[in-house]
Coordinates of C-alpha atoms in Angstrom, one line a residue:
Chain H
X457 CA 0.0 0.0 0.0
X458 CA 1.2 3.5 -0.4
X459 CA 3.4 4.5 2.5
X460 CA 4.7 1.0 3.2
X461 CA 8.4 0.9 3.6
X462 CA 9.6 -1.7 1.2
X463 CA 13.3 -1.6 1.7
X464 CA 15.6 -0.1 4.3
X465 CA 18.7 1.0 2.5
X466 CA 20.6 1.9 5.6
X467 CA 20.1 -1.6 7.1
X468 CA 21.7 -3.3 4.1
X469 CA 25.3 -3.2 3.5
X470 CA 25.1 -2.3 -0.2
X471 CA 27.5 -2.1 -2.9
X472 CA 24.8 -3.3 -5.3
X473 CA 22.8 -1.2 -7.6
X474 CA 19.1 -1.4 -7.0
X475 CA 16.8 0.0 -9.7
X476 CA 13.4 1.3 -8.7
X477 CA 10.6 0.9 -11.2
X478 CA 7.2 2.4 -11.1
X479 CA 5.3 2.7 -7.9
X480 CA 8.3 3.2 -5.7
X481 CA 10.1 6.2 -4.4
X482 CA 13.2 6.9 -2.4
X483 CA 12.8 8.8 0.8
X484 CA 16.4 9.5 2.0
X485 CA 17.4 6.0 3.2
X486 CA 14.2 4.1 2.7
X487 CA 12.4 2.8 -0.3
X488 CA 8.7 3.5 0.0
X489 CA 5.7 2.4 -2.1
X490 CA 3.6 5.1 -3.5
X491 CA 1.1 2.9 -5.3
X492 CA -1.1 0.1 -4.1
X493 CA -0.3 -3.3 -5.7
X494 CA 2.0 -6.3 -5.7
X495 CA 5.7 -5.8 -5.2
X496 CA 7.7 -7.5 -8.0
X497 CA 11.3 -8.3 -8.0
X498 CA 13.4 -9.3 -11.0
X499 CA 17.2 -9.3 -11.0
X500 CA 18.1 -5.9 -9.4
X501 CA 14.8 -4.2 -10.2
X502 CA 12.0 -3.6 -7.8
X503 CA 8.6 -2.4 -8.8
X504 CA 5.0 -2.2 -7.7
X505 CA 2.2 -3.4 -10.1
X506 CA -1.4 -2.6 -9.4
X507 CA -4.5 -2.6 -11.4
X508 CA -6.3 0.7 -12.0
X509 CA -8.7 2.1 -14.5
X510 CA -6.6 5.2 -15.1
X511 CA -3.3 4.9 -16.8
X512 CA -0.2 6.7 -15.6
X513 CA 2.2 7.0 -18.6
X514 CA 5.6 5.4 -18.2
X515 CA 8.4 5.1 -20.7
X516 CA 8.6 2.1 -23.0
X517 CA 4.9 1.2 -22.6
X518 CA 2.9 0.1 -25.7
X519 CA -0.4 2.0 -25.7
X520 CA -3.5 2.4 -27.7
X521 CA -4.4 6.1 -28.2
X522 CA -7.3 7.9 -29.7
X523 CA -6.3 11.0 -31.8
X524 CA -8.0 14.1 -30.5
X525 CA -6.5 16.9 -32.6
X526 CA -3.6 17.8 -34.8
X527 CA -1.2 20.5 -33.9
X528 CA 1.6 21.9 -36.2
X529 CA 4.1 19.2 -35.5
X530 CA 2.3 16.6 -33.6
X531 CA -1.0 14.8 -32.9
X532 CA -2.7 15.2 -29.6
X533 CA -3.6 11.7 -28.4
X534 CA -5.9 10.6 -25.6
X535 CA -4.3 7.8 -23.6
X536 CA -6.9 7.4 -20.8
X537 CA -4.3 9.2 -18.7
X538 CA -4.3 12.6 -16.8
X539 CA -2.5 14.3 -19.7
X540 CA -2.8 14.1 -23.4
X541 CA 0.1 12.4 -25.2
X542 CA 2.0 14.1 -28.1
X543 CA 2.7 12.1 -31.1
X544 CA 5.0 13.7 -33.7
X545 CA 3.6 13.6 -37.2
X546 CA 6.8 12.1 -38.6
X547 CA 7.1 9.3 -36.1
X548 CA 5.4 6.8 -38.3
X549 CA 6.8 4.2 -40.6
X550 CA 7.4 5.7 -44.1
X551 CA 6.4 9.2 -43.1
X552 CA 8.2 12.1 -44.7
X553 CA 7.4 15.8 -44.9
X554 CA 5.5 15.2 -48.1
X555 CA 3.8 12.1 -46.9
X556 CA 2.3 12.9 -43.5
X557 CA -0.2 10.4 -42.1
X558 CA -3.7 11.7 -42.4
X559 CA -5.1 11.0 -39.0
X560 CA -8.4 12.7 -38.1
X561 CA -10.1 13.0 -34.7
X562 CA -11.2 9.6 -33.3
X563 CA -8.6 7.7 -35.2
X564 CA -7.0 4.9 -33.2
X565 CA -3.3 4.4 -33.0
X566 CA -1.0 1.9 -31.5
X567 CA 2.1 3.5 -30.2
X568 CA 4.9 3.5 -27.8
X569 CA 5.6 5.9 -24.9
X570 CA 9.0 7.4 -25.5
X571 CA 9.3 9.7 -22.6
X572 CA 7.0 10.2 -19.6
X573 CA 7.4 12.3 -16.5
X574 CA 5.0 13.9 -14.1
X575 CA 5.9 17.4 -15.3
X576 CA 5.5 16.9 -19.0
X577 CA 3.0 15.6 -21.6
X578 CA 4.1 12.1 -22.6
X579 CA 6.0 11.9 -25.9
X580 CA 4.8 9.0 -28.1
X581 CA 6.0 7.4 -31.2
X582 CA 4.7 4.9 -33.7
X583 CA 8.2 3.6 -34.5
X584 CA 10.2 1.3 -32.3
X585 CA 13.6 2.2 -30.9
X586 CA 15.4 1.2 -34.1
X587 CA 13.1 3.3 -36.3
X588 CA 11.0 0.6 -37.8
X589 CA 7.2 0.3 -37.6
X590 CA 7.0 -3.2 -36.1
X591 CA 3.2 -3.2 -35.5
X592 CA 2.9 0.3 -34.4
X593 CA 0.7 2.8 -36.3
X594 CA -2.9 3.5 -37.0
X595 CA -5.4 0.7 -36.3
X596 CA -8.1 0.7 -38.9
X597 CA -11.7 -0.6 -38.4
X598 CA -12.1 -3.1 -35.6
X599 CA -13.6 -2.6 -32.2
X600 CA -12.0 -0.8 -29.2
X601 CA -13.0 -1.4 -25.6
X602 CA -11.5 -0.5 -22.2
X603 CA -10.3 -2.7 -19.4
X604 CA -8.2 -2.3 -16.2
X605 CA -4.5 -1.8 -16.5
X606 CA -3.9 -5.1 -14.7
X607 CA -5.9 -7.1 -17.2
X608 CA -4.1 -5.4 -20.1
X609 CA -0.7 -6.3 -18.6
X610 CA -1.8 -10.0 -18.2
X611 CA -3.0 -10.1 -21.8
X612 CA 0.5 -9.0 -22.9
X613 CA 2.4 -11.1 -20.4
X614 CA 4.0 -14.5 -20.6
X615 CA 2.8 -17.2 -20.5
X616 CA 0.0 -16.5 -22.9
X617 CA -3.2 -15.5 -21.3
X618 CA -5.5 -18.6 -21.2
X619 CA -8.5 -16.9 -22.8
X620 CA -6.4 -15.8 -25.7
X621 CA -4.9 -19.2 -26.1
X622 CA -8.3 -20.9 -26.1
X623 CA -9.9 -18.4 -28.4
X624 CA -7.0 -18.6 -30.8
X625 CA -7.6 -22.3 -31.3
X626 CA -11.0 -21.9 -32.7
X627 CA -11.4 -18.4 -34.0
X628 CA -9.5 -16.1 -36.3
X629 CA -9.1 -12.5 -35.1
X630 CA -6.6 -9.7 -34.8
X631 CA -5.9 -8.1 -31.4
X632 CA -3.9 -5.2 -30.1
X633 CA -3.5 -4.5 -26.4
X634 CA -2.4 -1.2 -24.8
X635 CA -1.2 -1.2 -21.2
X636 CA -3.2 1.9 -20.8
X637 CA -6.2 -0.3 -20.4
X638 CA -7.4 -0.5 -24.0
X639 CA -8.0 -3.5 -26.3
X640 CA -8.6 -3.5 -30.0
X641 CA -10.1 -6.5 -31.7
X642 CA -10.8 -7.0 -35.3
X643 CA -12.2 -10.0 -37.2
X644 CA -14.2 -10.8 -40.3
X645 CA -17.5 -11.5 -38.5
X646 CA -19.0 -9.1 -35.9
X647 CA -20.1 -12.1 -33.9
X648 CA -16.6 -13.2 -33.5
X649 CA -15.5 -9.7 -32.4
X650 CA -18.3 -9.7 -29.8
X651 CA -17.4 -13.1 -28.5
X652 CA -13.7 -12.3 -28.2
X653 CA -14.4 -9.0 -26.4
X654 CA -16.9 -10.6 -24.0
X655 CA -14.5 -13.4 -23.2
X656 CA -11.7 -11.0 -22.4
X657 CA -13.7 -8.6 -20.3
X658 CA -15.3 -11.4 -18.2
X659 CA -12.1 -13.3 -17.6
X660 CA -10.4 -10.8 -15.4
X661 CA -10.8 -12.5 -12.0
X662 CA -10.9 -16.1 -13.2
X663 CA -8.3 -18.8 -12.9
X664 CA -6.8 -20.4 -16.0
X665 CA -9.1 -23.4 -15.7
X666 CA -12.2 -21.2 -15.3
X667 CA -11.1 -19.2 -18.3
X668 CA -11.0 -22.2 -20.5
X669 CA -14.5 -23.2 -19.3
X670 CA -15.7 -19.7 -20.0
X671 CA -14.4 -19.8 -23.6
X672 CA -16.0 -23.3 -24.1
X673 CA -19.4 -22.0 -22.9
X674 CA -19.2 -19.0 -25.2
X675 CA -18.2 -21.0 -28.2
X676 CA -21.0 -23.5 -27.5
X677 CA -23.6 -20.7 -27.2
X678 CA -22.5 -19.2 -30.5
X679 CA -23.2 -22.4 -32.4
Chain L
X766 CA 28.7 65.4 -12.9
X767 CA 25.0 66.2 -12.6
X768 CA 23.6 69.5 -11.4
X769 CA 20.3 69.1 -9.7
X770 CA 17.7 71.8 -10.2
X771 CA 14.7 71.7 -7.9
X772 CA 12.0 72.7 -10.4
X773 CA 9.2 70.4 -11.3
X774 CA 8.4 70.1 -15.0
X775 CA 5.3 68.9 -16.7
X776 CA 4.8 67.2 -20.1
X777 CA 4.9 69.7 -22.9
X778 CA 6.8 72.3 -21.0
X779 CA 9.6 74.0 -22.9
X780 CA 13.0 73.2 -21.5
X781 CA 15.4 74.8 -23.8
X782 CA 16.7 75.0 -27.4
X783 CA 18.1 72.0 -29.2
X784 CA 21.1 74.1 -30.2
X785 CA 22.0 74.5 -26.6
X786 CA 21.0 71.2 -25.0
X787 CA 20.7 67.5 -25.8
X788 CA 17.4 65.8 -25.2
X789 CA 17.9 63.1 -22.6
X790 CA 15.5 60.7 -20.9
X791 CA 12.1 62.1 -20.2
X792 CA 12.4 64.8 -22.9
X793 CA 12.1 65.0 -26.6
X794 CA 13.1 67.4 -29.4
X795 CA 10.6 69.0 -31.7
X796 CA 11.1 71.8 -34.2
X797 CA 14.5 72.7 -32.7
X798 CA 13.1 73.0 -29.2
X799 CA 13.3 70.5 -26.2
X800 CA 10.1 69.7 -24.4
X801 CA 9.5 67.5 -21.3
X802 CA 7.6 64.3 -21.7
X803 CA 7.3 63.3 -18.1
X804 CA 6.3 64.9 -14.8
X805 CA 9.5 65.2 -12.8
X806 CA 12.6 67.1 -11.7
X807 CA 14.8 68.6 -14.4
X808 CA 18.4 67.4 -14.3
X809 CA 21.2 68.9 -16.2
X810 CA 24.1 66.6 -17.1
X811 CA 27.4 68.1 -18.3
X812 CA 28.8 66.7 -21.6
X813 CA 31.5 64.1 -21.3
X814 CA 35.1 65.3 -21.5
X815 CA 36.5 64.9 -24.9
X816 CA 33.3 64.2 -26.7
X817 CA 32.4 66.2 -29.8
X818 CA 29.1 67.3 -28.5
X819 CA 29.6 70.0 -25.9
X820 CA 26.0 70.5 -25.2
X821 CA 24.7 69.5 -21.7
X822 CA 21.9 66.9 -21.5
X823 CA 18.6 67.7 -20.0
X824 CA 16.9 64.8 -18.2
X825 CA 13.5 64.6 -16.5
X826 CA 13.4 62.2 -13.7
X827 CA 10.4 61.1 -11.8
X828 CA 10.2 61.8 -8.1
X829 CA 9.1 58.4 -7.0
X830 CA 10.8 55.2 -8.1
X831 CA 8.5 53.3 -10.5
X832 CA 7.9 49.7 -9.9
X833 CA 10.3 47.3 -11.4
X834 CA 9.4 46.4 -15.0
X835 CA 11.4 44.0 -17.1
X836 CA 13.0 45.7 -20.1
X837 CA 15.0 44.3 -23.0
X838 CA 18.5 43.5 -21.8
X839 CA 17.7 43.4 -18.1
X840 CA 18.6 40.4 -16.0
X841 CA 15.6 38.8 -14.3
X842 CA 15.0 36.1 -11.7
X843 CA 12.1 33.8 -12.6
X844 CA 10.4 30.7 -11.4
X845 CA 9.6 28.0 -13.9
X846 CA 5.9 27.2 -14.0
X847 CA 5.5 24.9 -17.0
X848 CA 7.9 22.9 -19.1
X849 CA 6.8 21.9 -22.6
X850 CA 8.4 20.3 -25.6
X851 CA 9.7 23.5 -27.2
X852 CA 9.5 26.1 -24.5
X853 CA 9.2 26.7 -20.8
X854 CA 7.0 29.3 -19.0
X855 CA 8.2 31.2 -16.0
X856 CA 6.9 33.8 -13.6
X857 CA 9.3 36.8 -13.4
X858 CA 9.9 37.5 -9.7
X859 CA 12.7 40.0 -9.7
X860 CA 14.1 42.5 -12.1
X861 CA 17.8 42.9 -11.2
X862 CA 17.9 43.3 -7.5
X863 CA 14.3 44.6 -7.2
X864 CA 11.2 42.5 -6.7
X865 CA 8.3 43.1 -9.0
X866 CA 4.9 44.2 -7.6
X867 CA 2.7 42.6 -10.2
X868 CA 3.2 39.3 -12.0
X869 CA 5.0 39.1 -15.3
X870 CA 5.2 36.0 -17.5
X871 CA 8.2 35.0 -19.4
X872 CA 9.0 32.3 -22.0
X873 CA 12.3 30.5 -22.6
X874 CA 12.2 29.1 -26.1
X875 CA 14.1 26.0 -27.0
X876 CA 16.6 27.9 -29.1
X877 CA 17.3 30.4 -26.3
X878 CA 18.3 27.9 -23.6
X879 CA 21.9 27.7 -24.4
X880 CA 24.4 28.7 -27.1
X881 CA 25.6 25.4 -28.4
X882 CA 23.5 22.7 -30.2
X883 CA 20.3 24.6 -29.9
X884 CA 18.2 22.2 -31.9
X885 CA 19.1 19.3 -29.7
X886 CA 18.0 21.0 -26.5
X887 CA 15.7 18.9 -24.4
X888 CA 13.5 21.3 -22.4
X889 CA 12.8 18.7 -19.7
X890 CA 16.5 18.2 -19.1
X891 CA 17.1 21.9 -18.8
X892 CA 14.4 23.0 -16.5
X893 CA 11.7 21.6 -14.3
X894 CA 8.7 23.3 -12.8
X895 CA 9.6 25.0 -9.6
X896 CA 13.2 25.8 -10.5
X897 CA 14.5 29.3 -9.9
X898 CA 16.3 30.7 -13.0
X899 CA 18.3 33.7 -13.8
X900 CA 17.6 34.9 -17.3
X901 CA 18.0 37.8 -19.6
X902 CA 15.0 39.5 -21.3
X903 CA 15.5 39.4 -25.0
X904 CA 12.5 41.3 -26.0
X905 CA 9.1 42.3 -24.9
X906 CA 7.7 39.3 -26.7
X907 CA 4.0 39.0 -27.5
X908 CA 1.0 40.1 -25.5
X909 CA 1.2 37.1 -23.3
X910 CA 4.8 36.9 -22.2
X911 CA 8.3 38.3 -22.3
X912 CA 10.9 36.4 -24.2
X913 CA 13.8 35.2 -21.9
X914 CA 17.1 33.7 -22.7
X915 CA 19.5 31.6 -20.6
X916 CA 22.1 31.3 -23.3
X917 CA 25.0 32.5 -21.2
X918 CA 27.2 30.8 -18.7
X919 CA 26.0 32.9 -15.8
X920 CA 22.3 32.3 -16.8
X921 CA 20.2 29.3 -16.1
X922 CA 19.0 27.4 -13.0
X923 CA 20.2 28.9 -9.8
X924 CA 18.2 26.9 -7.3
X925 CA 16.2 23.7 -7.7
X926 CA 14.6 21.1 -5.5
X927 CA 15.0 17.5 -6.3
X928 CA 12.3 14.9 -6.9
X929 CA 13.0 13.5 -3.4
X930 CA 12.3 16.8 -1.9
X931 CA 9.0 17.4 -3.5
X932 CA 6.3 17.4 -0.8
X933 CA 4.5 14.1 -0.5
X934 CA 1.5 13.9 1.7
X935 CA 2.4 10.8 3.6
X936 CA 6.1 11.3 3.9
X937 CA 7.6 13.6 6.4
X938 CA 10.9 14.9 5.0
X939 CA 12.4 17.4 7.3
X940 CA 15.7 17.7 5.5
X941 CA 16.0 20.2 2.7
X942 CA 16.4 18.8 -0.8
X943 CA 17.8 21.9 -2.5
X944 CA 20.2 20.5 -5.0
X945 CA 23.9 21.3 -5.4
X946 CA 25.4 22.1 -8.8
X947 CA 27.8 19.5 -10.0
X948 CA 28.4 20.8 -13.5
X949 CA 26.7 23.1 -16.0
X950 CA 24.5 20.1 -16.9
X951 CA 23.7 18.4 -13.7
X952 CA 22.6 19.0 -10.1
X953 CA 22.8 16.5 -7.2
X954 CA 20.3 15.9 -4.5
X955 CA 21.8 15.9 -1.0
X956 CA 19.3 13.4 0.3
X957 CA 19.5 10.6 -2.3
X958 CA 22.7 11.5 -4.1
X959 CA 20.8 11.2 -7.4
X960 CA 21.7 13.6 -10.1
X961 CA 19.2 15.4 -12.2
X962 CA 19.8 17.2 -15.5
X963 CA 19.4 21.0 -15.6
X964 CA 20.9 24.0 -17.4
X965 CA 22.8 25.3 -14.5
X966 CA 23.9 28.9 -14.1
X967 CA 27.5 29.6 -13.2
X968 CA 27.1 31.8 -10.2
X969 CA 30.2 33.8 -9.6
X970 CA 30.7 34.5 -5.9

């Protein structure tokens, strides 16, 4: 919980480097949690992961944004966060000064958070670190719905989320997940899209076995 | 050498002939005559030794000191309020050594942050909201804000508080987190020893 002391730096004889991820803050000689969630530990990195409805931008996150407006040099993108993100118009694959992506209001984009800090608007990009598109860019058609940030991270995590695995065996669909709590689904038949969306939304608190049963039931009902 | 004459002049009053005097501050020349443009005391300043113009200068000076107002070329102290991609906004607090009575807004543009590599400047690594900066007024700017510049060694962030020192509602930090300048690019927090990037001013003591 916020305020809990996670680590006492003074008590440990340290020559090691400890990296603090999101949700933690250093208060002189203590490491304190500033978010509610589960403390995770991997190699020399500590971080707190919780599930919220609102997204707090953090660097290197893959997010789904909705274009609000276009300014001279960038698009204003809504990320379900306290501030709008800024997406430079040239940060798309194959974009040049003469070939600027024509994104109007309400267009959906899949992008990456390049820089995020509490004092600035997050900077986004639809290119990966090496300058290639690799899946980022506008998402055309399809269906967009919102979920909690925790569910979004599970959908993206390894091992593969059970619902996605089960659905993938019987149905054909495209899916994009943003850690800002947005999921985009596209398939040929509207019925398939609805089924996939329902399965994902309802699976949040279920165990793996329960999720498989859920998918079975939905597929049965669809026939 | 200034001779002080204790007579009050009003705008439009005839002060002398242009052939005999130079029009200084607070006065203007029209049709060969010098008139006052302010309400104030007339001062007569002798011409500098060795200059071609031997005419003394007439100046009208106000009785009361006016409030401090930033002018082009003046050095100001400002507090950063907002940092954006290509500019930072600041509230001007002092003009030179004098505090201002009403609020003035200034903008530091990306190209005015420093002298070298101006197109690679990252505003967020130069200033943060809450920093106190020393800047020079470049121009009166637009109707919203003065244009400021920190493109000199002695201009830039003078005082800043680190992230660890930012008030948090559930942590009681009694120690001060005012950062110490490490180089012209970085400042260090005394509490956590972490370094933060800033465009630091070289304060000559």
